[in-house]
PDB file of C-alpha atoms in Angstrom:
ATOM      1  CA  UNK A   1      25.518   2.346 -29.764  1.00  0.00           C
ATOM      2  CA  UNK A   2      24.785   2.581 -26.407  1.00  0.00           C
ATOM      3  CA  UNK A   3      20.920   3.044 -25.358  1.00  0.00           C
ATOM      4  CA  UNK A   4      19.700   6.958 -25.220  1.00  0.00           C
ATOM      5  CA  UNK A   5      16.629   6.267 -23.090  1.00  0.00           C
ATOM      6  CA  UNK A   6      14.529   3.480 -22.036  1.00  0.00           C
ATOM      7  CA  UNK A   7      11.157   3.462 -20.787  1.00  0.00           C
ATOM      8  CA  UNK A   8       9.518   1.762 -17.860  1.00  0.00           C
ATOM      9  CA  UNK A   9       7.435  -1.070 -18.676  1.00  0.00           C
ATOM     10  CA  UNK A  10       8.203  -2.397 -21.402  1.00  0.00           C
ATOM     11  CA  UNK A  11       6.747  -5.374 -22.649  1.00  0.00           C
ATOM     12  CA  UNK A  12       7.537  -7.816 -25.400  1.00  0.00           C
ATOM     13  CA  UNK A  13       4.437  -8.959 -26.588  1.00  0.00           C
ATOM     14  CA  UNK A  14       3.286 -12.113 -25.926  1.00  0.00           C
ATOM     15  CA  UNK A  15       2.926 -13.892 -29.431  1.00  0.00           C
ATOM     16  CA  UNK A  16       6.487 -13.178 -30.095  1.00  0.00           C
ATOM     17  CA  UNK A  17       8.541 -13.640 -33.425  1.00  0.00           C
ATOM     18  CA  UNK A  18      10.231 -11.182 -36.265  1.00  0.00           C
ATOM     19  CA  UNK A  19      11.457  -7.563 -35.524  1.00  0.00           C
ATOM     20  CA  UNK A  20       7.666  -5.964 -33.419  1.00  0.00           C
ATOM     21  CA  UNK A  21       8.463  -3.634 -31.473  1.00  0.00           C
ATOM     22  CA  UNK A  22       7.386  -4.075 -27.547  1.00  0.00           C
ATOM     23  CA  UNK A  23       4.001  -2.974 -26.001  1.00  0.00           C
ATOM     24  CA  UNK A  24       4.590   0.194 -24.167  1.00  0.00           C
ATOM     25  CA  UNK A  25       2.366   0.731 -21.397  1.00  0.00           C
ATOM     26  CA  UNK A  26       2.912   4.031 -19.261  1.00  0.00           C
ATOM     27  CA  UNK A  27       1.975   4.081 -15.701  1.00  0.00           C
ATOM     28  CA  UNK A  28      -0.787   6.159 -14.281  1.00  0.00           C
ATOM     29  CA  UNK A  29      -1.247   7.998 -11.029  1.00  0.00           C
ATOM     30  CA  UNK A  30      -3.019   5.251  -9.585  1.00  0.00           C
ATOM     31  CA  UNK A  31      -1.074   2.842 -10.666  1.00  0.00           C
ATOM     32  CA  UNK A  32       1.102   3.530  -7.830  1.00  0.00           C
ATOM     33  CA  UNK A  33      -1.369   3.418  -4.873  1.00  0.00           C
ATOM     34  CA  UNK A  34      -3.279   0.441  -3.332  1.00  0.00           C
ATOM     35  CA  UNK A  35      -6.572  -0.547  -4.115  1.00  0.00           C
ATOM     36  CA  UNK A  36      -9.309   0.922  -1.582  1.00  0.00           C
ATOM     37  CA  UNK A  37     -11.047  -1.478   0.565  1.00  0.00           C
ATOM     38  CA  UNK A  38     -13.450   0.889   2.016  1.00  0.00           C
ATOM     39  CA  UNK A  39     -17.011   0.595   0.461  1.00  0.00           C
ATOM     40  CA  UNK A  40     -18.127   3.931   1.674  1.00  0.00           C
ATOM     41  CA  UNK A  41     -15.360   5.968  -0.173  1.00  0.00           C
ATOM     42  CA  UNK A  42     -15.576   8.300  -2.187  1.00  0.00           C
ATOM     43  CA  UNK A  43     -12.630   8.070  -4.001  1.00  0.00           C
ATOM     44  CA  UNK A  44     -12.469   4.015  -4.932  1.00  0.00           C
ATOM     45  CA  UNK A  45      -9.440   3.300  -6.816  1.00  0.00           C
ATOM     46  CA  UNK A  46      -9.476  -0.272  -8.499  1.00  0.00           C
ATOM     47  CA  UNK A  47     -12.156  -1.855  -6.470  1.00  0.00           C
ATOM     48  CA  UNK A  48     -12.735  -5.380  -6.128  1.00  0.00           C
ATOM     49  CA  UNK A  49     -16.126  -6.429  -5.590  1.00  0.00           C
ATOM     50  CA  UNK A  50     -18.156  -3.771  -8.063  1.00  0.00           C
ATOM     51  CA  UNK A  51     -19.467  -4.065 -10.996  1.00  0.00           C
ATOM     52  CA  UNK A  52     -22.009  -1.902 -12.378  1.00  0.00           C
ATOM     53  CA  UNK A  53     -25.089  -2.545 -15.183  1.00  0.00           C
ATOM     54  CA  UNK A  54     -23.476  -2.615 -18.783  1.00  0.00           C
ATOM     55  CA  UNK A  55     -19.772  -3.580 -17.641  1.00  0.00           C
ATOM     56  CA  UNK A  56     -18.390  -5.656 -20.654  1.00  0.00           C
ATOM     57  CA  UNK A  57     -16.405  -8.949 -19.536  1.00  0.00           C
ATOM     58  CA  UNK A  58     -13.035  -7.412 -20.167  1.00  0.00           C
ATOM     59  CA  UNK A  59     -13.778  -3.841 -18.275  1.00  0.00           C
ATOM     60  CA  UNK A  60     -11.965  -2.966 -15.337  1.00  0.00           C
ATOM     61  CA  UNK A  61     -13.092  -0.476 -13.470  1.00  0.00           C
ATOM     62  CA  UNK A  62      -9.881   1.443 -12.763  1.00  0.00           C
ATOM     63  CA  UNK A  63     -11.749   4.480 -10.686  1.00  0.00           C
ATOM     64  CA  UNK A  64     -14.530   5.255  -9.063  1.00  0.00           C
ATOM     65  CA  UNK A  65     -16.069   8.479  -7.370  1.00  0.00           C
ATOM     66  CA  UNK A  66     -18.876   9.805  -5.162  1.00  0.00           C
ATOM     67  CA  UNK A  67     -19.667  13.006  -3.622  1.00  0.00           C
ATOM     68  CA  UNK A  68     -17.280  14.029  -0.725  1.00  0.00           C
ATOM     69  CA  UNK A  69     -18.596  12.595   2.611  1.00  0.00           C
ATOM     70  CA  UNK A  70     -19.234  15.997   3.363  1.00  0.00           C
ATOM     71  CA  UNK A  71     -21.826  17.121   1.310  1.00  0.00           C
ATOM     72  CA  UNK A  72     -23.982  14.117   3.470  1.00  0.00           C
ATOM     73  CA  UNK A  73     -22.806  16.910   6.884  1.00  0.00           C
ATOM     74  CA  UNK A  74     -26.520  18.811   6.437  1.00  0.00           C
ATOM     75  CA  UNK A  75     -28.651  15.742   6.417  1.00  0.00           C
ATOM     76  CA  UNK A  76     -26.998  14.479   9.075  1.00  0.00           C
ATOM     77  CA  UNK A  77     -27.310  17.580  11.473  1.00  0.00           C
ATOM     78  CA  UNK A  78     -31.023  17.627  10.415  1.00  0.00           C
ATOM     79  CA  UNK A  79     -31.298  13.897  11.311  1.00  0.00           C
ATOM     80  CA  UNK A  80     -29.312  14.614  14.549  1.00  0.00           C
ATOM     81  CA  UNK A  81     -32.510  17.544  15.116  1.00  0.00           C
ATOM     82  CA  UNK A  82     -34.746  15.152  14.168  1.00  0.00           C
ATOM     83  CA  UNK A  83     -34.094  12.688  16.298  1.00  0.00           C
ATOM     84  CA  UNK A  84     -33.498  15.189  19.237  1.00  0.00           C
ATOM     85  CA  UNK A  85     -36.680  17.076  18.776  1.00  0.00           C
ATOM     86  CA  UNK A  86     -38.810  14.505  20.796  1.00  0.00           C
ATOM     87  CA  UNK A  87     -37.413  15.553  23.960  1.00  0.00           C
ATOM     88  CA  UNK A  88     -38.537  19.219  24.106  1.00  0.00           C
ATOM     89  CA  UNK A  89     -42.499  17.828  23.096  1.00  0.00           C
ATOM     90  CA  UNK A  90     -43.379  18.342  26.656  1.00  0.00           C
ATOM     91  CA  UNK A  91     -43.050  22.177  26.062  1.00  0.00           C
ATOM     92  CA  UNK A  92     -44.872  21.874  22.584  1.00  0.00           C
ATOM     93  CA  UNK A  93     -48.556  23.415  23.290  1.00  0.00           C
ATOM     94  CA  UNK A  94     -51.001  20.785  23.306  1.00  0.00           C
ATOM     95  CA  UNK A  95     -48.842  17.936  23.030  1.00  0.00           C
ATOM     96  CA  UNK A  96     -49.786  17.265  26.690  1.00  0.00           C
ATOM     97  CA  UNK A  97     -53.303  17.223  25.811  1.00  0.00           C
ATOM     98  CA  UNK A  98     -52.932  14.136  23.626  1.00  0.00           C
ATOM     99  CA  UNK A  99     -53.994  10.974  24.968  1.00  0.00           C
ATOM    100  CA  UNK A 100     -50.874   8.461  25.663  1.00  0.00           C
ATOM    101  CA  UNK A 101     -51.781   6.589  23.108  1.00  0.00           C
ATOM    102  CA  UNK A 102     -51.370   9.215  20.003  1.00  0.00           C
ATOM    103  CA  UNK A 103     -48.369  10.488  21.609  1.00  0.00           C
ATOM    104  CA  UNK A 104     -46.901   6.762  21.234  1.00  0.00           C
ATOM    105  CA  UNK A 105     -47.989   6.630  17.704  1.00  0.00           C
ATOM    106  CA  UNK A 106     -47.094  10.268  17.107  1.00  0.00           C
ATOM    107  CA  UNK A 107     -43.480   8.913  18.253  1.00  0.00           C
ATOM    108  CA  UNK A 108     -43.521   6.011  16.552  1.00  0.00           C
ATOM    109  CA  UNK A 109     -43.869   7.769  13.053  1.00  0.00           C
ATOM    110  CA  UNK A 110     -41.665  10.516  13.892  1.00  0.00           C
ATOM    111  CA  UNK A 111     -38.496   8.288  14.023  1.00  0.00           C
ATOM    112  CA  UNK A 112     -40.081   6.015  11.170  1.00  0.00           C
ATOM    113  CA  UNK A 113     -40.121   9.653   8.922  1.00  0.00           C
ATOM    114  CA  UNK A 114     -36.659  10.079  10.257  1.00  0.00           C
ATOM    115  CA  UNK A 115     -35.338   6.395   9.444  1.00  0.00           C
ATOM    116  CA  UNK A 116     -37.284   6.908   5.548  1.00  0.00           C
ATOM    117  CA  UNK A 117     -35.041  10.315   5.485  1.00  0.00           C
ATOM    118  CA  UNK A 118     -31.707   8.574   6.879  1.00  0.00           C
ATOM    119  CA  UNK A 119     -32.812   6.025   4.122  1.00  0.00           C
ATOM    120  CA  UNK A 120     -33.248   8.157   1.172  1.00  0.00           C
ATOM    121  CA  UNK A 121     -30.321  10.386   1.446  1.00  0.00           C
ATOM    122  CA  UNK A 122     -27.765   7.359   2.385  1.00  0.00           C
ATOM    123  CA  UNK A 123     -29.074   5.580  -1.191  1.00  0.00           C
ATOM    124  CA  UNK A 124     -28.641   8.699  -3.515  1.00  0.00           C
ATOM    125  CA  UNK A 125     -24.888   9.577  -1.876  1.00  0.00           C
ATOM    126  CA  UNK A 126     -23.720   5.814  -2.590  1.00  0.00           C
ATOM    127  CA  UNK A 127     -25.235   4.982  -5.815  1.00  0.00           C
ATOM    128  CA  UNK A 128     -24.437   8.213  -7.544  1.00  0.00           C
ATOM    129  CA  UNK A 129     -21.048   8.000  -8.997  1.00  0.00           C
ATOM    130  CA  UNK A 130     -18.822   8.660 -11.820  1.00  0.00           C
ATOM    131  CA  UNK A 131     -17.020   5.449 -12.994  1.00  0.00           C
ATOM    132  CA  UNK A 132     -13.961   5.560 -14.953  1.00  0.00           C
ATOM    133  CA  UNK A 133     -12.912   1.724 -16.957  1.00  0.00           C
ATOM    134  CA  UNK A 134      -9.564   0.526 -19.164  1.00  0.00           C
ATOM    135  CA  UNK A 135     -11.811   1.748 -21.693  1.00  0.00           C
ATOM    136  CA  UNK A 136     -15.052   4.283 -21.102  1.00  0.00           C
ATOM    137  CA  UNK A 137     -16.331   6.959 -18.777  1.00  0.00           C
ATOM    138  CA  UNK A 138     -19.804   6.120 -17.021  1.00  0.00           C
ATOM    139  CA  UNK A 139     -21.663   8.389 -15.125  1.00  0.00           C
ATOM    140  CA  UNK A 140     -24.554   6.627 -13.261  1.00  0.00           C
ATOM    141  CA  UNK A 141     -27.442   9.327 -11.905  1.00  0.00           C
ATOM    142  CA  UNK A 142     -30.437   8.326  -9.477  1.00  0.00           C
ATOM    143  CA  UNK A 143     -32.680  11.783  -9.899  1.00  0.00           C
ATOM    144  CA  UNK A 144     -35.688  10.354  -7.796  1.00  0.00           C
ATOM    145  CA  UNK A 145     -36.924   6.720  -6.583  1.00  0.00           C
ATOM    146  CA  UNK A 146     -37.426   4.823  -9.747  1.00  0.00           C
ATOM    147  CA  UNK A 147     -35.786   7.146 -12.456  1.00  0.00           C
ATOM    148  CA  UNK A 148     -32.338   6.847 -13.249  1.00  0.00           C
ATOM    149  CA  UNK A 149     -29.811   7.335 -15.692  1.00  0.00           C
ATOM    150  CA  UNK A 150     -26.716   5.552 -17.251  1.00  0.00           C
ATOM    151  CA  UNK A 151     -24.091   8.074 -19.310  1.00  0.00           C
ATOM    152  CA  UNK A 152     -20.962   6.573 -20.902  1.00  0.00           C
ATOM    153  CA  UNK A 153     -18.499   7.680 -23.218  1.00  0.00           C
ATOM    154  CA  UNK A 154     -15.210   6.033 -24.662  1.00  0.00           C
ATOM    155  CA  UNK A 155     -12.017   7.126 -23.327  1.00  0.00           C
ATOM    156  CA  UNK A 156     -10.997   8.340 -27.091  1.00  0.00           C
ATOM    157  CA  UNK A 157     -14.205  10.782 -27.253  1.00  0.00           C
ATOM    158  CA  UNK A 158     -13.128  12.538 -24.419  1.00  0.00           C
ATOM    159  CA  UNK A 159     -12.045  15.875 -25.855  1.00  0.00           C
ATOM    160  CA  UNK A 160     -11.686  18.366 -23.242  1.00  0.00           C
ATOM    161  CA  UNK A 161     -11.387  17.819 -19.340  1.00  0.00           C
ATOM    162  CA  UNK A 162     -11.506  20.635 -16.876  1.00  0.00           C
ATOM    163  CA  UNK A 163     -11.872  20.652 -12.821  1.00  0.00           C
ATOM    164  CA  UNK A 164     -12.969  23.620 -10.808  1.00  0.00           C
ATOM    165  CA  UNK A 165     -12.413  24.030  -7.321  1.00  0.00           C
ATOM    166  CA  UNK A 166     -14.029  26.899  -5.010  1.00  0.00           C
ATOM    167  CA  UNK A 167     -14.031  28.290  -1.865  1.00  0.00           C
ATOM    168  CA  UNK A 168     -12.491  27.531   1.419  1.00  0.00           C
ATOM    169  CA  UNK A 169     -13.601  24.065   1.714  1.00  0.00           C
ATOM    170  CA  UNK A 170     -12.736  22.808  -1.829  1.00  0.00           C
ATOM    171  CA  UNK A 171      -9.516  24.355  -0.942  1.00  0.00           C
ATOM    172  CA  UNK A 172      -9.039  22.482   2.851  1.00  0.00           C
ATOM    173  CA  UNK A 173     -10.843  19.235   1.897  1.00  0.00           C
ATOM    174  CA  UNK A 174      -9.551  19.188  -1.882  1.00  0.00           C
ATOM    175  CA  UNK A 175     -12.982  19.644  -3.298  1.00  0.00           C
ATOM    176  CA  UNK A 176     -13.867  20.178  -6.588  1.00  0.00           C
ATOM    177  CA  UNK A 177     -16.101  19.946  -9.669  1.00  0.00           C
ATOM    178  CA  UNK A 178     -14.968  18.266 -13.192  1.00  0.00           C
ATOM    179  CA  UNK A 179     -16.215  18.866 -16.102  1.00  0.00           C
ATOM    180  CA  UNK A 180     -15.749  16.581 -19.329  1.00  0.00           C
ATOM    181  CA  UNK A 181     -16.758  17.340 -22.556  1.00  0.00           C
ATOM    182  CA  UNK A 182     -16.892  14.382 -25.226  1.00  0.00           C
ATOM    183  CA  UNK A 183     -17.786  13.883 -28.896  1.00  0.00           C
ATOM    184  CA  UNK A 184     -20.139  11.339 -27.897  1.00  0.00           C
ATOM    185  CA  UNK A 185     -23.720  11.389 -27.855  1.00  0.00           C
ATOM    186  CA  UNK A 186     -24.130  13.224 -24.394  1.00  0.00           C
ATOM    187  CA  UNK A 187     -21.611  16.195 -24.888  1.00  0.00           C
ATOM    188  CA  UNK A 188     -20.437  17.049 -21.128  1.00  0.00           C
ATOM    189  CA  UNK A 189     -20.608  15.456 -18.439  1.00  0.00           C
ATOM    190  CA  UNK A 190     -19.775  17.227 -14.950  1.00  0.00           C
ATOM    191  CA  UNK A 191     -19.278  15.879 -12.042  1.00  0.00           C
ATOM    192  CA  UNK A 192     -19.752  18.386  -8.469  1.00  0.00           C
ATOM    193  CA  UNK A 193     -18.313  17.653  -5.577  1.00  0.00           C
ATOM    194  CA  UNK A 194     -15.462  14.935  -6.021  1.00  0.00           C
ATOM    195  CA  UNK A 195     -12.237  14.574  -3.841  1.00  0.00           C
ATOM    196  CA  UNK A 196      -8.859  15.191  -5.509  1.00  0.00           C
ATOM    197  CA  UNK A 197     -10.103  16.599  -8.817  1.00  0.00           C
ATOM    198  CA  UNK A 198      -6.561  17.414  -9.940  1.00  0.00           C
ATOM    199  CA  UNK A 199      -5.417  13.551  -9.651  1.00  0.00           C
ATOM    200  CA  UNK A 200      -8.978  12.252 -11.502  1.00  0.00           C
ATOM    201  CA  UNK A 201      -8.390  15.170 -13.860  1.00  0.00           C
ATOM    202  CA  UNK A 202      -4.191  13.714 -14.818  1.00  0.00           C
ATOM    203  CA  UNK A 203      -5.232  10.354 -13.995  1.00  0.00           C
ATOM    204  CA  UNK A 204      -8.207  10.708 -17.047  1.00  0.00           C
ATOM    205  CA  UNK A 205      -5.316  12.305 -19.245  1.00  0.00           C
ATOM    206  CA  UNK A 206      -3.319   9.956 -18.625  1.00  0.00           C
ATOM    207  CA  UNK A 207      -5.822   7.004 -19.669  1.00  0.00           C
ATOM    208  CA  UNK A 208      -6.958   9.114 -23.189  1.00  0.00           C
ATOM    209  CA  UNK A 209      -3.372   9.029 -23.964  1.00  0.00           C
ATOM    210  CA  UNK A 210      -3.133   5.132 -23.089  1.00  0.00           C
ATOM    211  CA  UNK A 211      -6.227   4.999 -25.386  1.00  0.00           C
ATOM    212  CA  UNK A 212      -4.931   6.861 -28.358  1.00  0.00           C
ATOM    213  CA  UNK A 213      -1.780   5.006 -28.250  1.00  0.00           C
ATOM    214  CA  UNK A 214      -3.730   2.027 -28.561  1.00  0.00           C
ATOM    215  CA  UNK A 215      -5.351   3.259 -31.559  1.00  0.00           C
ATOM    216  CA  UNK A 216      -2.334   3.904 -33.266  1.00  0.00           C
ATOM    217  CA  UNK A 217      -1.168   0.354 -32.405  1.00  0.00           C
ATOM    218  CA  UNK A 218      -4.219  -1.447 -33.690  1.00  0.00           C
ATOM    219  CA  UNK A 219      -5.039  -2.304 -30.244  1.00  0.00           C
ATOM    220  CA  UNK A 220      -8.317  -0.745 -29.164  1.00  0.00           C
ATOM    221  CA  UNK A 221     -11.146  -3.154 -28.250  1.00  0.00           C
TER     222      UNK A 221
ATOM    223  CA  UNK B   1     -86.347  11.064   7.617  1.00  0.00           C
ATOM    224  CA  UNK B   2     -85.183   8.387   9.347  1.00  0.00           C
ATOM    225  CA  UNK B   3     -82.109   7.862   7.534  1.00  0.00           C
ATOM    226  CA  UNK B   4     -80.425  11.826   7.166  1.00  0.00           C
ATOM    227  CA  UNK B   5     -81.235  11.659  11.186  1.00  0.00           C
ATOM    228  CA  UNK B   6     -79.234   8.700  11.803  1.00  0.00           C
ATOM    229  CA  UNK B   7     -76.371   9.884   9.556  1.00  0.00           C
ATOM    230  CA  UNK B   8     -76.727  13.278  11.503  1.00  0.00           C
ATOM    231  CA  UNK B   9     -76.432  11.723  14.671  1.00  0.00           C
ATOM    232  CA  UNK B  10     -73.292   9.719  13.236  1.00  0.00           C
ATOM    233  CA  UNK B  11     -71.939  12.924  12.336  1.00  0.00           C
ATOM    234  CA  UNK B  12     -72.897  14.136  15.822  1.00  0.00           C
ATOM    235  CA  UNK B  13     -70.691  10.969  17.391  1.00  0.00           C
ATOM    236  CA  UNK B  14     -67.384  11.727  15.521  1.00  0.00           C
ATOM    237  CA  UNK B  15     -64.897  12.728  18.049  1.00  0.00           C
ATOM    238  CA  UNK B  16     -62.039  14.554  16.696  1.00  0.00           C
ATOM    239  CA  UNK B  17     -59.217  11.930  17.938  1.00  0.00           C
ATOM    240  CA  UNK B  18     -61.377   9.903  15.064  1.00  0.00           C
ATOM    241  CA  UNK B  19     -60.320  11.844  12.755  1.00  0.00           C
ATOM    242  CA  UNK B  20     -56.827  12.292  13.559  1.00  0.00           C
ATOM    243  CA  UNK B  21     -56.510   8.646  13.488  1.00  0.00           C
ATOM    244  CA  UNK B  22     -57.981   8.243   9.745  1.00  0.00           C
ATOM    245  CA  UNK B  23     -55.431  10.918   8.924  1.00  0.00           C
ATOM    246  CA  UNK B  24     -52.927   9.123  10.727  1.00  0.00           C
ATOM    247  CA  UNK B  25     -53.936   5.602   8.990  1.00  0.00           C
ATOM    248  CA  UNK B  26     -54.287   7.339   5.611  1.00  0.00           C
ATOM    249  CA  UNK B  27     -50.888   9.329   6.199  1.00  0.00           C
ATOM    250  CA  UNK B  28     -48.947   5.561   7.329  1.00  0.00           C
ATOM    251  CA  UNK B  29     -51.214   4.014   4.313  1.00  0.00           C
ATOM    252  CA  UNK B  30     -49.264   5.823   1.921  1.00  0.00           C
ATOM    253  CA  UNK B  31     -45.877   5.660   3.501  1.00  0.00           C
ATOM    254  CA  UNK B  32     -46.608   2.085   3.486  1.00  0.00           C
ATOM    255  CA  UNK B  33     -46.127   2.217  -0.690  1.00  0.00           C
ATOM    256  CA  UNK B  34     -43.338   4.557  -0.032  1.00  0.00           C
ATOM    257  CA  UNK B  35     -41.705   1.963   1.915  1.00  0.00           C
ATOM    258  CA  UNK B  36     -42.003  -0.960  -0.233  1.00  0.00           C
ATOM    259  CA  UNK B  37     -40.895   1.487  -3.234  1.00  0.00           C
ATOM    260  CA  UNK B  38     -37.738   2.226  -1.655  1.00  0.00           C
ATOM    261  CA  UNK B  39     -36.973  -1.525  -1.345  1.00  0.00           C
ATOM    262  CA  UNK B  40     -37.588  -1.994  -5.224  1.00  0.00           C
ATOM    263  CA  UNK B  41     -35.095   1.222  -5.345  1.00  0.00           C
ATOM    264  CA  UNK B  42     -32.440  -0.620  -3.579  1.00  0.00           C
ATOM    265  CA  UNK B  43     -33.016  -3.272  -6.246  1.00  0.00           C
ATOM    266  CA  UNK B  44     -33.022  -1.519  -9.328  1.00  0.00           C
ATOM    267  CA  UNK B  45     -29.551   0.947  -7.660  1.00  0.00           C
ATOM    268  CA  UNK B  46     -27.942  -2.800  -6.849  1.00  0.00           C
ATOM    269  CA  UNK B  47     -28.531  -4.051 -10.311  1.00  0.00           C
ATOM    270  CA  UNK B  48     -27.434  -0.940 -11.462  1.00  0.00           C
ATOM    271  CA  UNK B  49     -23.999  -0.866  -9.572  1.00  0.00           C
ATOM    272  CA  UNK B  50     -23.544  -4.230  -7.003  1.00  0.00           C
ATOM    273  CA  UNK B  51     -20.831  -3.617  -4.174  1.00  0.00           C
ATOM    274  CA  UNK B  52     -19.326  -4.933  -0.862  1.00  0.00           C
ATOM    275  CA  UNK B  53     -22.448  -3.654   0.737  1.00  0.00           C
ATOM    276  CA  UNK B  54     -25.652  -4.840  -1.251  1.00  0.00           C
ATOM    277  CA  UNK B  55     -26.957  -7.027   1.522  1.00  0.00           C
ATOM    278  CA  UNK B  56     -26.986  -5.060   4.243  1.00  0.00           C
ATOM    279  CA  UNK B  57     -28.828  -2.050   2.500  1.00  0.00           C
ATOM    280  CA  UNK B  58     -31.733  -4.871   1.284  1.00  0.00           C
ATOM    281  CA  UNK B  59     -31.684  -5.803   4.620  1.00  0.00           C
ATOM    282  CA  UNK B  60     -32.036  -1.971   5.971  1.00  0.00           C
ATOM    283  CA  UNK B  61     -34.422  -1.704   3.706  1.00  0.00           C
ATOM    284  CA  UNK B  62     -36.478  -4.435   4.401  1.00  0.00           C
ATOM    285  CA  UNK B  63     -36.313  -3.439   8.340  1.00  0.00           C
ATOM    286  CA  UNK B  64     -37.280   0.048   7.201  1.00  0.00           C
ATOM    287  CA  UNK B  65     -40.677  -1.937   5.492  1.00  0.00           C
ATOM    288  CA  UNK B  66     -41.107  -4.200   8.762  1.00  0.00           C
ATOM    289  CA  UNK B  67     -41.041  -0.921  10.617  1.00  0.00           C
ATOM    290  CA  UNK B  68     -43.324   0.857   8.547  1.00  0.00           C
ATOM    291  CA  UNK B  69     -45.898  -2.284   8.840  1.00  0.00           C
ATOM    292  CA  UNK B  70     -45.327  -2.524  12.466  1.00  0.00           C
ATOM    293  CA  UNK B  71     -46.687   1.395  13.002  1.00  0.00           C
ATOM    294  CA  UNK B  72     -49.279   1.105  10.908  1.00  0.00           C
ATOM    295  CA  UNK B  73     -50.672  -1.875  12.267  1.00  0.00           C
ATOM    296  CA  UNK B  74     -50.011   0.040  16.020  1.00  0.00           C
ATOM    297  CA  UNK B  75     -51.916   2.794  14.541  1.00  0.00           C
ATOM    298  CA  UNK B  76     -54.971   0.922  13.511  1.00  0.00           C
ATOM    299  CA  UNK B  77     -54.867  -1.397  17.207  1.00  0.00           C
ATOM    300  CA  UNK B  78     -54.429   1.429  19.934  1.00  0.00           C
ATOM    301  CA  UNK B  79     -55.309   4.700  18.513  1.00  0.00           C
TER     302      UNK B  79
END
């Protein structure tokens, strides 16, 4: 009887003998592109060289996402003001009465204040991200200089994903908010301001079906 | 008394760019432990998630300490 359908990427397992039937793994949306070699993206798909606190020996981090680039557009025109504003002090009343050497100093700690800012608001775009693995969601959150916080769920808890996107520049730039809700221990998590919400939003489908047909396999870790 | 007149004539002696440079000193004093905070913030984010570009935000870091060092100790010399 000739074969009705086959899928792509099938398997035979590896410890082979007797009638099992192969390992069926269905691709995802990213299975398809390349890995990202930029470190300052904020849409990393399978990246190389990170690793994050409580990855397990066998995790792969599959995805990972930061803020758009844009949201970092205000500090940046402030620092660009900043840095600029030194050049009108002549016209500044009573600047000119300063001695040389406080206007040095004054100088001096306006660009170090601007360089602490620069600083600050570089650190908090980077290292807040959403990480999605072969098997959990982990949402890593910097609130201020020493506190931060470390979220993860399993792929299998997630029970309801959502994305929003707004306005006219989540609609040029492909902006958008997600919002996950899980059966885990920290109910939702949301994520604002991510790239391509509708491909993180299939691709995470995607991966809690991979998961669940895992489950039904005997496979899960 | 000899003592209140001496502190009166101390008082007397303050010129107001003294001040402004205690502020100053006091105001860089503090940034100073903001400074070497935000390097132990680089090490607790890189521990937290370590990329491609780890070293060079220690080392920005670091400069951003040197720097803040440097202007204090400028502050203190010529003001």
């Amino acid at each position: 009887m000739p074969d009705v359908f086959v899928a792509d990427g099938v398997k035979e397992p590896a410890s082979g003998g007797g009638e099992r039937e192969p390992i069926i793994r269905h691709e995802t949306v990213l299975d398809r592109e390349k890995p990202t070699v930029n470190p300052l993206a904020s849409f990393v798909i399978r990246p190389r060289t990170m690793r994050f606190e409580t990855q397990q020996q066998e995790e792969h981090i599959l995805l990972l996402l930061r803020q758009h680039p844009i949201v970092n557009v205000p500090w940046m025109v402030i620092t660009i003001l900043w840095a600029g504003f030194p050049t009108i002090l002549p016209l500044v009343p009573g600047w000119s009465f300063l001695p040389p050497n406080f206007q040095a100093v004054g100088l001096l700690v306006w660009y170090l204040l601007a360089f602490g800012y620069v600083l600050e608001n570089f650190l908090n775009w980077y290292f807040n991200v959403f990480i999605v693995t072969d098997e959990r969601i982990i949402d890593i959150d910097f609130y201020s200089l020493l506190y931060k916080k470390l979220s993860s769920a399993k792929l299998v808890q997630m029970e309801d994903v959502t994305f929003t996107q707004t306005g006219i520049l989540g609609a040029i730039l492909d902006i958008g908010a997600i919002s996950i809700q899980t059966a885990g221990e920290r109910r939702e998590f949301e994520i604002a301001n991510i790239p391509q919400p509708r491909k993180v939003v299939l691709f995470l489908n995607e991966m809690v079906g991979q998961e669940e047909e895992e489950a039904i396999e005997g496979r899960v870790r | 008394m000899p003592g209140l007149e001496d502190v009166f004539q101390f008082m007397l002696s303050i010129d107001v760019f003294d001040i402004i440079k205690l502020m100053v000193v006091l105001g860089l004093g503090f940034y100073l432990v903001f400074a070497v905070i935000v390097v132990r913030q680089v090490e607790l984010m890189k521990r937290t998630l370590n990329g491609a570009i780890d070293v060079p935000l220690k080392i920005l870091a670091l400069v951003h300490l040197g720097v803040a060092f440097l202007v204090f100790g400028l502050a203190i010399a010529i003001l």
